[in-house]
Each structure stands twice: as C-alpha cells, then as structure tokens.
Amino acid sequence: LHRSRSKLLVHIPTRNRAAHGSRQREQETISACSLLIRILAVTMSGALGLTGAGAAGFATAALLLGNYNFPTWSTEDSTEDHCSRPPIGSAPLWKCAERHSNVPSDCDHFFVGKPWPPSAYINNSMDATYRVCHQRAGDDFHLFAIAYNVHYRIPEYAASAITRDPEEEEQDRPSSSLWGRVHMALCGQKVHEAVFDKCDGLETDRWGVTRMSDIWEASGTRCRISNPSFGHLQESYCGDCQALDSDYSGCGTTFNRGHINPNSINSKDADVQDGTFSMLNVAPQDDDFNQCVWQPYECAVERKADEIYKKADKAGSKSKTLYVITGTKLDPKTDWLKGRVAIPGYFWKALCYPGDESKGLRPFGVGFYGPNIDCSTMTSLPLDEFEAFLYDGGEGHLFPGSVCAGKVDSWEGLDEYVAGIAHDCRNEHIQKTCESSWREKRCK
C-alpha cells in the first residue's frame, strides 16, 4: 500500500508490459467491487434498522469509504497506461543538427582506443545520433561523452574514464532538482534571445546543462525572464531536440529517470557527479529493474574501479583507469514514455581495463545487460560475446583499436560476486523492497 497525495494506491504487481489486457480487467474488477461495497453499506443501514443520526452516519461512512479510494483503487498499470503512449511528432533533425554545431564533440580521452564506437540501434539514422562532450552551464570542462539520439530522445551510450582514489572523499548525492535543467545549446533561438535581452547580453547558445540560477550567477544579476517565463520557454523551445524533466513527471512508480553514466561511481568528483543529473544522461528505466537488479551491478563496477586503483598504485603503475561505456538497446517494437521518449528494451554496460603487463596487471573486459522490465535478470558475458549481442552478430566493437578489441580476460564470477554484495550495496529502503518475500513470490 502506498499513500500518494489524497489517494491510497493498491499496487497489483505484474511481470511486464505485455500483460496490459489482464491488468485492465483487474482494474475494472476492483472498481466494480468498490461500487458494490458502497451499495451494500447503504443497504445495510436500512436492514439494520438505523434511523436518524445512525443512518446518516452509516451512509456518510459508506460514502467516505467509497470516495477514499475503494472506488479508485488503481494498479501500477494505470500509471503505466498513462505513461506509455504511441509516439507523437518527431524531432526536427535539421534544426537539431544546426543547434548541435555549437556542441563540442572532441573529448576522445573518455575512450580507450578509437573514440565514438558505432551505433547499435536497429535501423538507426546516423543523422539523429549526436556526439556530445557533456558540460555544465558556461563551463568549458568536459564531464563525460554522450552519443545522444535526438529522434528517440535518449542516449545510445555514455562513455567515461573512471579513476577512483579510495583516499578521496565521497560526495553526497546531488539534489534531484537538477533534473529540471536543459542542455541550452540544444534549445531554440527564442530561449537564447530572451536570456540575452533580459540578462545583460549573456550569450548561452553554446552552454551545457543549465537552470535559471546558473544564468543569474553568470550574469551577476537576478534578471527576470517573464511573459513567457524561463520555464515556459524551456517547455516550448527545448524539448524538440532533447527530453525534458516533465516527460518523466508522474511516472516514477513505473519508469525512473535511469542514469546512463551513474551518479554513484562519480562520487569522487563533485562536478562530474553533478553533471550526471542531466536529461541527456537518462532513459526510462523500469522501477523494479533499476533498484533491484541494475543497481547492484553498478555497485560492483564501482568497487572494481576502487580495486583497480589500489592494485595499480601498489604495483607502481599509472594504469589506474577503468573505461566504462553504458548504454541502451531498443526492442524491434519501441514503446514511448508519454509519446516523446523511447523506452529502451535493454540497459547494458561494458568495461575495459587496459592493464599494464610490465607491472603484472592483466587487461580485462566484460559486458552485461538486462531486459528493462519488472523482475528482470542480468546476463554477463566476455566482451567479444557481449559485442555480438549488442551488434546483433555484426562486427562492431565498443573499444576499437585497444587491447580490449581482441581476446582479453573476462570478469569471472561476476554474477556470483554481485549476488554476494547486493545487500550491502542497497540502502535500507531498497533492501526492504528488493529483498522482501512479496517480491520473491511475484518474481518466480
């Protein structure tokens, strides 16, 4: 049972989105039962001989009982029906390409070997895939690399070079309010004109992720943008070439804002961690899959990065960096979040550690993926086998030109390792949710 605003929601879990028809019948059955409760309650007041205040009290209680969510009990699938819709409109690719010309794409240091591996999207138009060196407002510092698909409005992948010194302090998780930012360079000209006119000639057409407070800081004023407001301008002139926070609003119990480059693994660098809270770095991720299945694997990668640093430091090697590419893979038939943002069929992650053979540090590579559904399971594979899955048997490589493009060691026992650390990787709330007997039964 979950209390949501004025309603008491009773979630009846299901395995995946394919069960929509049966779930709709469940909803109709619940509504019919709640109506019957009202009728019986009022009828019983007469049968019991209640009169005056007693009858009025019973009738009022019955009405309140009906109004307080017995007649509006809903399954989580009603939320899903609201959130999963056929696509509406399409991105204006020529406009998006013009705006993207202001976005830097020369951040090869986030890759090992040849940068920017090929797209793994089925029937993908490369005109819709944009290389983005991710930045914050008015800052030239590159945080990580994103291959962003403006047609589907989700990342195809994000690439990062993770160096985690265990001696450095962990940063707190940034505020979720950062999701309200937009990537200014991908916004329409009316947004930039409004900022220029109202904020002392500030130019923002090359800016990265931005909110109003960033504009105030850069302009040195508390400039006011009104009629229309900055928020209205965002909604009207930024969402054609990127996802917006509003695309996910009201759908959190079904689809989370699923980080591609994770927040947690970047917790040693406050700037990069802040930058992961960007709508260019998320895709709709099933709530159960995100918290109960995907998160422990991300935790395992974080611990592996710590281990790599420690071993390299002890061996006197400079090879302390783990190269990580995380991405999405579409189903042949794509579902859409509110008709605007593609819902991936899979989330995946691939690792390459180049090693340092002269110091006894062997290179390794691994990939793993999971279907983006309730009660999902993960599959981990040696890197070459994972690439065959990702590229549907093609010749694509995620780390071309590096040692990981050939035969390297894999991460043996990864799945067993994740099972052993999953409890410790979760906070108390997620432990209760993901380790409950209720979830175990429904996921059998």
CSV table of C-alpha atoms in Angstrom, one decimal:
chain,number,residue,atom,x,y,z
A,1,LEU,CA,0.0,0.0,0.0
A,2,HIS,CA,1.3,3.4,-0.9
A,3,ARG,CA,-0.2,6.8,0.1
A,4,SER,CA,0.0,9.2,-2.9
A,5,ARG,CA,-1.4,12.7,-2.2
A,6,SER,CA,-5.1,12.1,-1.4
A,7,LYS,CA,-5.3,8.6,-2.7
A,8,LEU,CA,-4.5,5.2,-1.2
A,9,LEU,CA,-3.0,3.2,-4.0
A,10,VAL,CA,-3.0,-0.5,-4.0
A,11,HIS,CA,-0.4,-1.8,-6.4
A,12,ILE,CA,-1.1,-5.2,-8.0
A,13,PRO,CA,2.2,-6.2,-9.5
A,14,THR,CA,2.7,-7.8,-12.9
A,15,ARG,CA,5.7,-9.2,-14.7
A,16,ASN,CA,5.9,-6.9,-17.7
A,17,ARG,CA,4.2,-4.5,-20.0
A,18,ALA,CA,2.7,-7.3,-22.2
A,19,ALA,CA,0.1,-8.1,-19.6
A,20,HIS,CA,-1.8,-4.9,-20.2
A,21,GLY,CA,-5.1,-6.5,-21.1
A,22,SER,CA,-5.4,-8.6,-18.0
A,23,ARG,CA,-4.3,-5.7,-15.8
A,24,GLN,CA,-7.2,-3.6,-17.3
A,25,ARG,CA,-9.6,-6.3,-16.3
A,26,GLU,CA,-8.2,-6.3,-12.8
A,27,GLN,CA,-8.8,-2.5,-12.6
A,28,GLU,CA,-12.4,-3.0,-13.8
A,29,THR,CA,-13.0,-5.8,-11.2
A,30,ILE,CA,-11.7,-3.6,-8.4
A,31,SER,CA,-13.9,-0.7,-9.4
A,32,ALA,CA,-16.9,-3.0,-9.6
A,33,CYS,CA,-16.2,-4.4,-6.1
A,34,SER,CA,-15.8,-1.0,-4.6
A,35,LEU,CA,-19.1,0.1,-6.0
A,36,LEU,CA,-20.7,-3.0,-4.5
A,37,ILE,CA,-19.2,-2.1,-1.1
A,38,ARG,CA,-21.0,1.3,-1.3
A,39,ILE,CA,-24.3,-0.2,-2.3
A,40,LEU,CA,-24.1,-2.9,0.4
A,41,ALA,CA,-23.2,-0.4,3.1
A,42,VAL,CA,-26.1,1.9,2.4
A,43,THR,CA,-28.5,-1.0,2.1
A,44,MET,CA,-27.3,-2.4,5.4
A,45,SER,CA,-28.1,0.8,7.2
A,46,GLY,CA,-31.7,0.2,6.3
A,47,ALA,CA,-31.6,-3.6,7.0
A,48,LEU,CA,-30.1,-2.9,10.5
A,49,GLY,CA,-32.9,-0.5,11.3
A,50,LEU,CA,-30.6,2.5,11.6
A,51,THR,CA,-32.5,5.8,11.6
A,52,GLY,CA,-31.8,9.4,12.2
A,53,ALA,CA,-28.2,10.1,13.1
A,54,GLY,CA,-27.3,6.4,13.0
A,55,ALA,CA,-28.4,6.0,9.4
A,56,ALA,CA,-26.8,9.3,8.4
A,57,GLY,CA,-23.6,8.3,10.0
A,58,PHE,CA,-23.5,4.9,8.3
A,59,ALA,CA,-24.4,6.4,4.9
A,60,THR,CA,-21.8,9.1,5.3
A,61,ALA,CA,-19.2,6.5,6.3
A,62,ALA,CA,-20.1,4.4,3.3
A,63,LEU,CA,-19.8,7.5,1.0
A,64,LEU,CA,-16.4,8.3,2.5
A,65,LEU,CA,-15.3,4.7,2.2
A,66,GLY,CA,-16.2,4.8,-1.4
A,67,ASN,CA,-14.6,8.2,-2.0
A,68,TYR,CA,-11.4,7.3,-0.1
A,69,ASN,CA,-10.1,5.2,-2.9
A,70,PHE,CA,-12.0,2.0,-2.7
A,71,PRO,CA,-13.7,3.1,-5.9
A,72,THR,CA,-10.4,4.5,-7.2
A,73,TRP,CA,-8.1,1.7,-6.2
A,74,SER,CA,-5.6,1.5,-9.0
A,75,THR,CA,-2.9,-0.8,-10.1
A,76,GLU,CA,0.5,0.5,-11.1
A,77,ASP,CA,-0.5,-0.4,-14.6
A,78,SER,CA,-2.9,2.5,-14.7
A,79,THR,CA,0.1,4.7,-14.3
A,80,GLU,CA,1.9,2.8,-17.0
A,81,ASP,CA,-1.1,3.3,-19.3
A,82,HIS,CA,-0.8,7.0,-18.7
A,83,CYS,CA,2.9,7.0,-19.3
A,84,SER,CA,3.4,4.5,-22.1
A,85,ARG,CA,1.8,6.0,-25.3
A,86,PRO,CA,2.3,5.9,-29.1
A,87,PRO,CA,4.9,8.4,-30.4
A,88,ILE,CA,3.7,11.9,-31.1
A,89,GLY,CA,5.5,14.0,-33.5
A,90,SER,CA,9.2,13.7,-34.3
A,91,ALA,CA,12.4,15.7,-33.8
A,92,PRO,CA,13.2,18.4,-36.4
A,93,LEU,CA,16.5,16.8,-37.4
A,94,TRP,CA,17.7,19.8,-39.5
A,95,LYS,CA,17.1,22.2,-36.6
A,96,CYS,CA,18.7,19.8,-34.1
A,97,ALA,CA,21.7,19.5,-36.4
A,98,GLU,CA,22.1,23.3,-36.6
A,99,ARG,CA,22.0,23.6,-32.8
A,100,HIS,CA,24.4,20.7,-32.3
A,101,SER,CA,27.0,22.5,-34.3
A,102,ASN,CA,27.5,24.6,-31.1
A,103,VAL,CA,28.2,21.5,-29.0
A,104,PRO,CA,31.8,20.2,-28.6
A,105,SER,CA,32.5,16.6,-29.6
A,106,ASP,CA,36.3,16.4,-29.2
A,107,CYS,CA,36.5,14.5,-25.9
A,108,ASP,CA,38.4,11.4,-27.0
A,109,HIS,CA,40.1,10.9,-23.6
A,110,PHE,CA,36.9,9.3,-22.3
A,111,PHE,CA,37.6,6.3,-24.7
A,112,VAL,CA,40.3,3.8,-24.9
A,113,GLY,CA,41.5,3.2,-28.4
A,114,LYS,CA,39.4,4.7,-31.2
A,115,PRO,CA,36.7,7.1,-29.9
A,116,TRP,CA,33.0,7.0,-30.5
A,117,PRO,CA,32.1,3.4,-31.3
A,118,PRO,CA,29.4,2.7,-33.8
A,119,SER,CA,25.7,2.9,-33.1
A,120,ALA,CA,24.0,-0.3,-32.1
A,121,TYR,CA,20.4,1.0,-32.8
A,122,ILE,CA,18.3,-1.0,-35.2
A,123,ASN,CA,17.6,0.9,-38.5
A,124,ASN,CA,19.1,4.0,-36.9
A,125,SER,CA,19.6,7.1,-39.0
A,126,MET,CA,23.0,8.5,-38.1
A,127,ASP,CA,21.6,11.9,-38.7
A,128,ALA,CA,19.8,11.5,-35.3
A,129,THR,CA,22.9,10.5,-33.3
A,130,TYR,CA,24.8,13.4,-31.9
A,131,ARG,CA,28.2,13.3,-30.2
A,132,VAL,CA,28.1,15.5,-27.1
A,133,CYS,CA,31.0,16.3,-24.8
A,134,HIS,CA,28.9,16.9,-21.7
A,135,GLN,CA,29.3,20.3,-20.0
A,136,ARG,CA,27.6,22.4,-17.4
A,137,ALA,CA,26.4,26.0,-17.9
A,138,GLY,CA,29.1,28.3,-19.2
A,139,ASP,CA,31.8,25.8,-18.4
A,140,ASP,CA,34.3,24.5,-20.9
A,141,PHE,CA,35.3,21.5,-18.8
A,142,HIS,CA,34.2,18.2,-20.3
A,143,LEU,CA,32.5,15.8,-17.9
A,144,PHE,CA,31.9,12.7,-20.0
A,145,ALA,CA,30.9,11.8,-23.5
A,146,ILE,CA,27.4,11.0,-24.7
A,147,ALA,CA,26.1,9.7,-28.0
A,148,TYR,CA,22.6,11.2,-27.9
A,149,ASN,CA,19.8,10.2,-30.2
A,150,VAL,CA,17.5,13.2,-30.7
A,151,HIS,CA,14.9,11.1,-32.5
A,152,TYR,CA,14.4,8.8,-29.5
A,153,ARG,CA,15.5,11.5,-27.0
A,154,ILE,CA,17.6,9.1,-25.0
A,155,PRO,CA,21.4,8.4,-25.0
A,156,GLU,CA,22.6,5.5,-27.1
A,157,TYR,CA,25.5,5.4,-24.7
A,158,ALA,CA,27.7,7.4,-22.4
A,159,ALA,CA,31.5,6.9,-22.0
A,160,SER,CA,33.6,7.7,-19.0
A,161,ALA,CA,37.1,7.1,-17.8
A,162,ILE,CA,36.8,6.2,-14.1
A,163,THR,CA,39.8,6.8,-11.8
A,164,ARG,CA,38.7,6.3,-8.1
A,165,ASP,CA,41.3,7.1,-5.5
A,166,PRO,CA,40.0,5.4,-2.3
A,167,GLU,CA,41.6,8.1,-0.3
A,168,GLU,CA,39.5,10.9,-1.8
A,169,GLU,CA,36.3,11.9,-0.1
A,170,GLU,CA,32.9,10.7,-1.3
A,171,GLN,CA,30.5,13.5,-2.2
A,172,ASP,CA,26.8,13.5,-1.2
A,173,ARG,CA,24.2,12.7,-3.8
A,174,PRO,CA,23.2,16.0,-5.6
A,175,SER,CA,19.7,17.4,-5.3
A,176,SER,CA,17.1,15.9,-7.6
A,177,SER,CA,16.1,19.4,-8.5
A,178,LEU,CA,19.0,19.3,-11.0
A,179,TRP,CA,16.8,17.2,-13.3
A,180,GLY,CA,14.9,20.4,-14.2
A,181,ARG,CA,17.9,21.7,-16.2
A,182,VAL,CA,18.1,21.7,-20.0
A,183,HIS,CA,21.0,21.5,-22.4
A,184,MET,CA,21.0,25.1,-23.6
A,185,ALA,CA,22.9,24.5,-26.8
A,186,LEU,CA,20.1,22.2,-28.0
A,187,CYS,CA,17.4,24.8,-27.2
A,188,GLY,CA,15.7,27.0,-29.8
A,189,GLN,CA,16.9,30.6,-30.6
A,190,LYS,CA,13.9,32.2,-28.7
A,191,VAL,CA,15.4,30.9,-25.4
A,192,HIS,CA,18.8,32.4,-26.1
A,193,GLU,CA,17.2,35.7,-27.3
A,194,ALA,CA,15.2,36.0,-24.1
A,195,VAL,CA,18.3,35.4,-21.9
A,196,PHE,CA,20.3,37.9,-24.0
A,197,ASP,CA,17.7,40.6,-23.8
A,198,LYS,CA,16.9,40.3,-20.1
A,199,CYS,CA,20.2,39.3,-18.6
A,200,ASP,CA,22.8,41.9,-19.7
A,201,GLY,CA,23.6,40.4,-23.1
A,202,LEU,CA,24.5,36.9,-21.8
A,203,GLU,CA,25.1,34.5,-24.6
A,204,THR,CA,24.1,30.9,-23.9
A,205,ASP,CA,23.9,29.2,-27.3
A,206,ARG,CA,27.0,27.1,-26.5
A,207,TRP,CA,26.1,26.3,-22.9
A,208,GLY,CA,25.6,22.8,-21.4
A,209,VAL,CA,23.1,21.8,-18.8
A,210,THR,CA,21.5,25.0,-17.3
A,211,ARG,CA,18.9,26.3,-14.9
A,212,MET,CA,17.9,29.8,-14.0
A,213,SER,CA,20.3,30.1,-11.1
A,214,ASP,CA,23.2,29.4,-13.5
A,215,ILE,CA,22.1,32.4,-15.6
A,216,TRP,CA,22.0,34.6,-12.5
A,217,GLU,CA,25.4,33.5,-11.5
A,218,ALA,CA,27.0,34.1,-14.9
A,219,SER,CA,25.3,37.5,-15.5
A,220,GLY,CA,25.9,38.7,-11.9
A,221,THR,CA,22.2,39.8,-11.8
A,222,ARG,CA,18.9,38.5,-10.6
A,223,CYS,CA,17.5,39.0,-14.1
A,224,ARG,CA,13.8,38.2,-14.6
A,225,ILE,CA,12.5,36.4,-17.6
A,226,SER,CA,8.7,36.7,-17.8
A,227,ASN,CA,5.8,36.6,-20.2
A,228,PRO,CA,6.9,33.9,-21.1
A,229,SER,CA,8.9,32.6,-18.1
A,230,PHE,CA,12.1,30.7,-18.5
A,231,GLY,CA,10.3,27.5,-17.5
A,232,HIS,CA,7.7,28.1,-20.2
A,233,LEU,CA,10.5,28.8,-22.8
A,234,GLN,CA,12.1,25.5,-21.8
A,235,GLU,CA,9.0,23.6,-22.4
A,236,SER,CA,8.2,25.3,-25.7
A,237,TYR,CA,11.6,25.6,-27.3
A,238,CYS,CA,13.9,23.0,-25.8
A,239,GLY,CA,12.0,19.7,-25.9
A,240,ASP,CA,12.1,19.2,-29.6
A,241,CYS,CA,15.7,18.0,-29.6
A,242,GLN,CA,16.0,16.6,-26.1
A,243,ALA,CA,14.0,15.1,-23.3
A,244,LEU,CA,12.6,17.2,-20.5
A,245,ASP,CA,12.1,16.5,-16.9
A,246,SER,CA,8.3,16.9,-17.4
A,247,ASP,CA,8.4,13.9,-19.8
A,248,TYR,CA,9.1,11.7,-16.7
A,249,SER,CA,6.8,13.5,-14.2
A,250,GLY,CA,4.1,11.4,-12.7
A,251,CYS,CA,5.6,8.1,-14.0
A,252,GLY,CA,8.2,7.4,-11.2
A,253,THR,CA,6.4,4.4,-9.9
A,254,THR,CA,6.7,2.8,-13.3
A,255,PHE,CA,9.7,4.3,-15.0
A,256,ASN,CA,12.6,6.0,-13.2
A,257,ARG,CA,14.9,8.6,-14.6
A,258,GLY,CA,17.6,5.9,-15.2
A,259,HIS,CA,21.1,7.3,-15.2
A,260,ILE,CA,23.3,6.1,-18.0
A,261,ASN,CA,26.6,7.4,-16.6
A,262,PRO,CA,25.8,6.7,-12.9
A,263,ASN,CA,25.8,9.2,-10.1
A,264,SER,CA,27.5,6.9,-7.5
A,265,ILE,CA,30.6,5.8,-9.4
A,266,ASN,CA,31.4,9.5,-10.0
A,267,SER,CA,31.0,10.4,-6.3
A,268,LYS,CA,34.7,11.3,-6.0
A,269,ASP,CA,34.3,14.2,-8.4
A,270,ALA,CA,31.6,16.7,-7.5
A,271,ASP,CA,31.5,18.4,-10.9
A,272,VAL,CA,31.1,15.1,-12.9
A,273,GLN,CA,28.6,13.8,-10.3
A,274,ASP,CA,26.5,17.0,-10.7
A,275,GLY,CA,26.6,16.6,-14.5
A,276,THR,CA,25.1,13.1,-14.4
A,277,PHE,CA,21.8,14.7,-13.3
A,278,SER,CA,21.0,15.7,-16.9
A,279,MET,CA,18.2,14.7,-19.2
A,280,LEU,CA,20.8,13.9,-21.8
A,281,ASN,CA,22.1,11.2,-19.4
A,282,VAL,CA,18.9,9.3,-18.7
A,283,ALA,CA,16.5,6.9,-20.2
A,284,PRO,CA,13.2,5.5,-18.9
A,285,GLN,CA,14.1,2.6,-16.6
A,286,ASP,CA,11.7,0.2,-15.1
A,287,ASP,CA,11.5,1.0,-11.3
A,288,ASP,CA,12.0,-2.6,-10.2
A,289,PHE,CA,14.8,-3.3,-12.7
A,290,ASN,CA,16.6,-0.1,-11.7
A,291,GLN,CA,16.5,-0.6,-7.9
A,292,CYS,CA,16.6,-4.4,-7.5
A,293,VAL,CA,18.6,-5.7,-10.5
A,294,TRP,CA,20.7,-3.0,-12.2
A,295,GLN,CA,21.9,-1.1,-9.1
A,296,PRO,CA,23.9,-3.9,-7.5
A,297,TYR,CA,25.8,-4.4,-10.8
A,298,GLU,CA,26.6,-0.7,-10.8
A,299,CYS,CA,27.9,-1.1,-7.3
A,300,ALA,CA,30.1,-3.9,-8.4
A,301,VAL,CA,31.7,-1.8,-11.1
A,302,GLU,CA,32.3,1.0,-8.6
A,303,ARG,CA,34.1,-1.5,-6.3
A,304,LYS,CA,36.1,-2.8,-9.2
A,305,ALA,CA,37.3,0.7,-10.1
A,306,ASP,CA,38.5,1.1,-6.4
A,307,GLU,CA,40.3,-2.3,-6.6
A,308,ILE,CA,42.0,-1.3,-9.9
A,309,TYR,CA,43.3,1.9,-8.4
A,310,LYS,CA,44.7,0.1,-5.3
A,311,LYS,CA,46.4,-2.7,-7.3
A,312,ALA,CA,47.9,-0.2,-9.8
A,313,ASP,CA,49.1,2.1,-7.0
A,314,LYS,CA,50.7,-0.9,-5.1
A,315,ALA,CA,52.4,-2.1,-8.3
A,316,GLY,CA,53.7,1.4,-9.1
A,317,SER,CA,51.7,1.5,-12.3
A,318,LYS,CA,50.0,4.6,-13.9
A,319,SER,CA,47.3,2.3,-15.3
A,320,LYS,CA,44.6,3.2,-12.7
A,321,THR,CA,41.7,4.0,-15.0
A,322,LEU,CA,38.7,1.8,-15.8
A,323,TYR,CA,37.0,2.7,-19.1
A,324,VAL,CA,33.2,2.3,-18.9
A,325,ILE,CA,30.6,2.6,-21.6
A,326,THR,CA,26.9,2.3,-20.6
A,327,GLY,CA,24.0,2.3,-23.0
A,328,THR,CA,20.6,1.3,-24.2
A,329,LYS,CA,19.3,-1.1,-26.8
A,330,LEU,CA,15.9,-0.8,-28.4
A,331,ASP,CA,13.4,-3.6,-28.9
A,332,PRO,CA,12.2,-4.1,-32.5
A,333,LYS,CA,8.9,-2.5,-31.5
A,334,THR,CA,9.6,0.6,-29.4
A,335,ASP,CA,7.3,1.8,-26.6
A,336,TRP,CA,7.4,5.6,-25.8
A,337,LEU,CA,7.1,7.5,-22.5
A,338,LYS,CA,4.3,10.0,-22.9
A,339,GLY,CA,4.7,9.6,-26.6
A,340,ARG,CA,8.0,11.6,-26.6
A,341,VAL,CA,10.8,9.5,-25.1
A,342,ALA,CA,11.7,5.9,-26.3
A,343,ILE,CA,11.6,3.2,-23.6
A,344,PRO,CA,14.7,1.0,-24.1
A,345,GLY,CA,14.3,-2.7,-24.3
A,346,TYR,CA,17.7,-3.2,-22.5
A,347,PHE,CA,20.2,-1.4,-20.4
A,348,TRP,CA,23.8,-2.5,-20.8
A,349,LYS,CA,27.3,-1.8,-19.6
A,350,ALA,CA,30.8,-2.7,-20.9
A,351,LEU,CA,34.2,-2.4,-19.2
A,352,CYS,CA,37.7,-2.3,-20.5
A,353,TYR,CA,40.8,-2.2,-18.3
A,354,PRO,CA,43.9,-1.8,-20.5
A,355,GLY,CA,46.1,-3.2,-17.7
A,356,ASP,CA,49.9,-2.9,-17.5
A,357,GLU,CA,51.6,-6.2,-18.4
A,358,SER,CA,55.0,-4.9,-17.3
A,359,LYS,CA,53.7,-4.5,-13.8
A,360,GLY,CA,51.8,-7.8,-13.7
A,361,LEU,CA,48.4,-6.1,-14.3
A,362,ARG,CA,46.4,-8.1,-16.9
A,363,PRO,CA,43.9,-6.4,-19.1
A,364,PHE,CA,40.3,-7.5,-18.9
A,365,GLY,CA,36.9,-6.7,-20.5
A,366,VAL,CA,33.3,-7.7,-19.8
A,367,GLY,CA,29.8,-6.7,-20.7
A,368,PHE,CA,26.4,-7.3,-19.1
A,369,TYR,CA,22.8,-6.4,-19.9
A,370,GLY,CA,19.3,-6.9,-18.7
A,371,PRO,CA,15.8,-6.5,-20.1
A,372,ASN,CA,14.2,-3.3,-19.0
A,373,ILE,CA,11.2,-5.0,-17.3
A,374,ASP,CA,9.8,-5.9,-13.9
A,375,CYS,CA,11.5,-8.9,-12.3
A,376,SER,CA,14.3,-8.8,-14.8
A,377,THR,CA,17.6,-10.8,-14.7
A,378,MET,CA,21.1,-9.9,-15.9
A,379,THR,CA,23.4,-11.6,-18.3
A,380,SER,CA,27.2,-11.1,-18.1
A,381,LEU,CA,29.4,-12.2,-21.0
A,382,PRO,CA,33.0,-12.0,-22.1
A,383,LEU,CA,33.4,-8.8,-24.0
A,384,ASP,CA,33.5,-10.3,-27.5
A,385,GLU,CA,30.4,-12.3,-26.9
A,386,PHE,CA,28.7,-9.2,-25.4
A,387,GLU,CA,29.5,-7.2,-28.5
A,388,ALA,CA,28.0,-9.9,-30.7
A,389,PHE,CA,24.7,-9.5,-28.7
A,390,LEU,CA,24.9,-5.7,-28.8
A,391,TYR,CA,25.5,-5.5,-32.6
A,392,ASP,CA,23.2,-8.4,-33.5
A,393,GLY,CA,26.0,-10.6,-34.6
A,394,GLY,CA,27.8,-7.8,-36.5
A,395,GLU,CA,31.4,-6.8,-36.4
A,396,GLY,CA,31.1,-3.8,-34.2
A,397,HIS,CA,33.5,-3.1,-31.3
A,398,LEU,CA,33.0,-0.9,-28.3
A,399,PHE,CA,36.7,-0.3,-27.7
A,400,PRO,CA,38.2,-0.5,-31.2
A,401,GLY,CA,41.9,0.0,-31.5
A,402,SER,CA,42.5,-1.0,-27.9
A,403,VAL,CA,43.7,-4.2,-26.3
A,404,CYS,CA,40.0,-4.9,-25.5
A,405,ALA,CA,39.2,-5.3,-29.2
A,406,GLY,CA,41.0,-8.6,-29.0
A,407,LYS,CA,40.8,-11.6,-26.7
A,408,VAL,CA,41.3,-10.5,-23.1
A,409,ASP,CA,40.5,-11.9,-19.7
A,410,SER,CA,36.8,-11.6,-18.6
A,411,TRP,CA,35.5,-10.9,-15.1
A,412,GLU,CA,35.0,-14.4,-14.0
A,413,GLY,CA,32.3,-15.0,-11.3
A,414,LEU,CA,30.7,-11.5,-11.8
A,415,ASP,CA,27.2,-12.7,-11.2
A,416,GLU,CA,28.0,-14.6,-8.1
A,417,TYR,CA,30.0,-11.6,-6.8
A,418,VAL,CA,27.0,-9.3,-7.4
A,419,ALA,CA,24.7,-11.7,-5.5
A,420,GLY,CA,27.1,-11.6,-2.6
A,421,ILE,CA,27.3,-7.8,-2.3
A,422,ALA,CA,23.8,-6.8,-3.3
A,423,HIS,CA,22.5,-6.4,0.3
A,424,ASP,CA,25.4,-4.2,1.3
A,425,CYS,CA,25.0,-2.1,-1.8
A,426,ARG,CA,21.4,-1.2,-1.1
A,427,ASN,CA,20.1,1.4,1.4
A,428,GLU,CA,17.6,0.3,4.0
A,429,HIS,CA,14.6,1.3,1.9
A,430,ILE,CA,15.7,-0.7,-1.1
A,431,GLN,CA,16.7,-3.7,1.0
A,432,LYS,CA,13.1,-3.8,2.3
A,433,THR,CA,11.7,-3.5,-1.2
A,434,CYS,CA,14.0,-5.8,-3.2
A,435,GLU,CA,14.6,-8.5,-0.6
A,436,SER,CA,11.0,-8.9,0.5
A,437,SER,CA,9.2,-12.2,0.4
A,438,TRP,CA,6.5,-10.4,-1.5
A,439,ARG,CA,8.9,-9.6,-4.4
A,440,GLU,CA,10.4,-13.1,-4.3
A,441,LYS,CA,7.0,-14.6,-4.8
A,442,ARG,CA,5.8,-12.4,-7.6
A,443,CYS,CA,9.1,-12.7,-9.5
A,444,LYS,CA,9.1,-16.5,-9.5
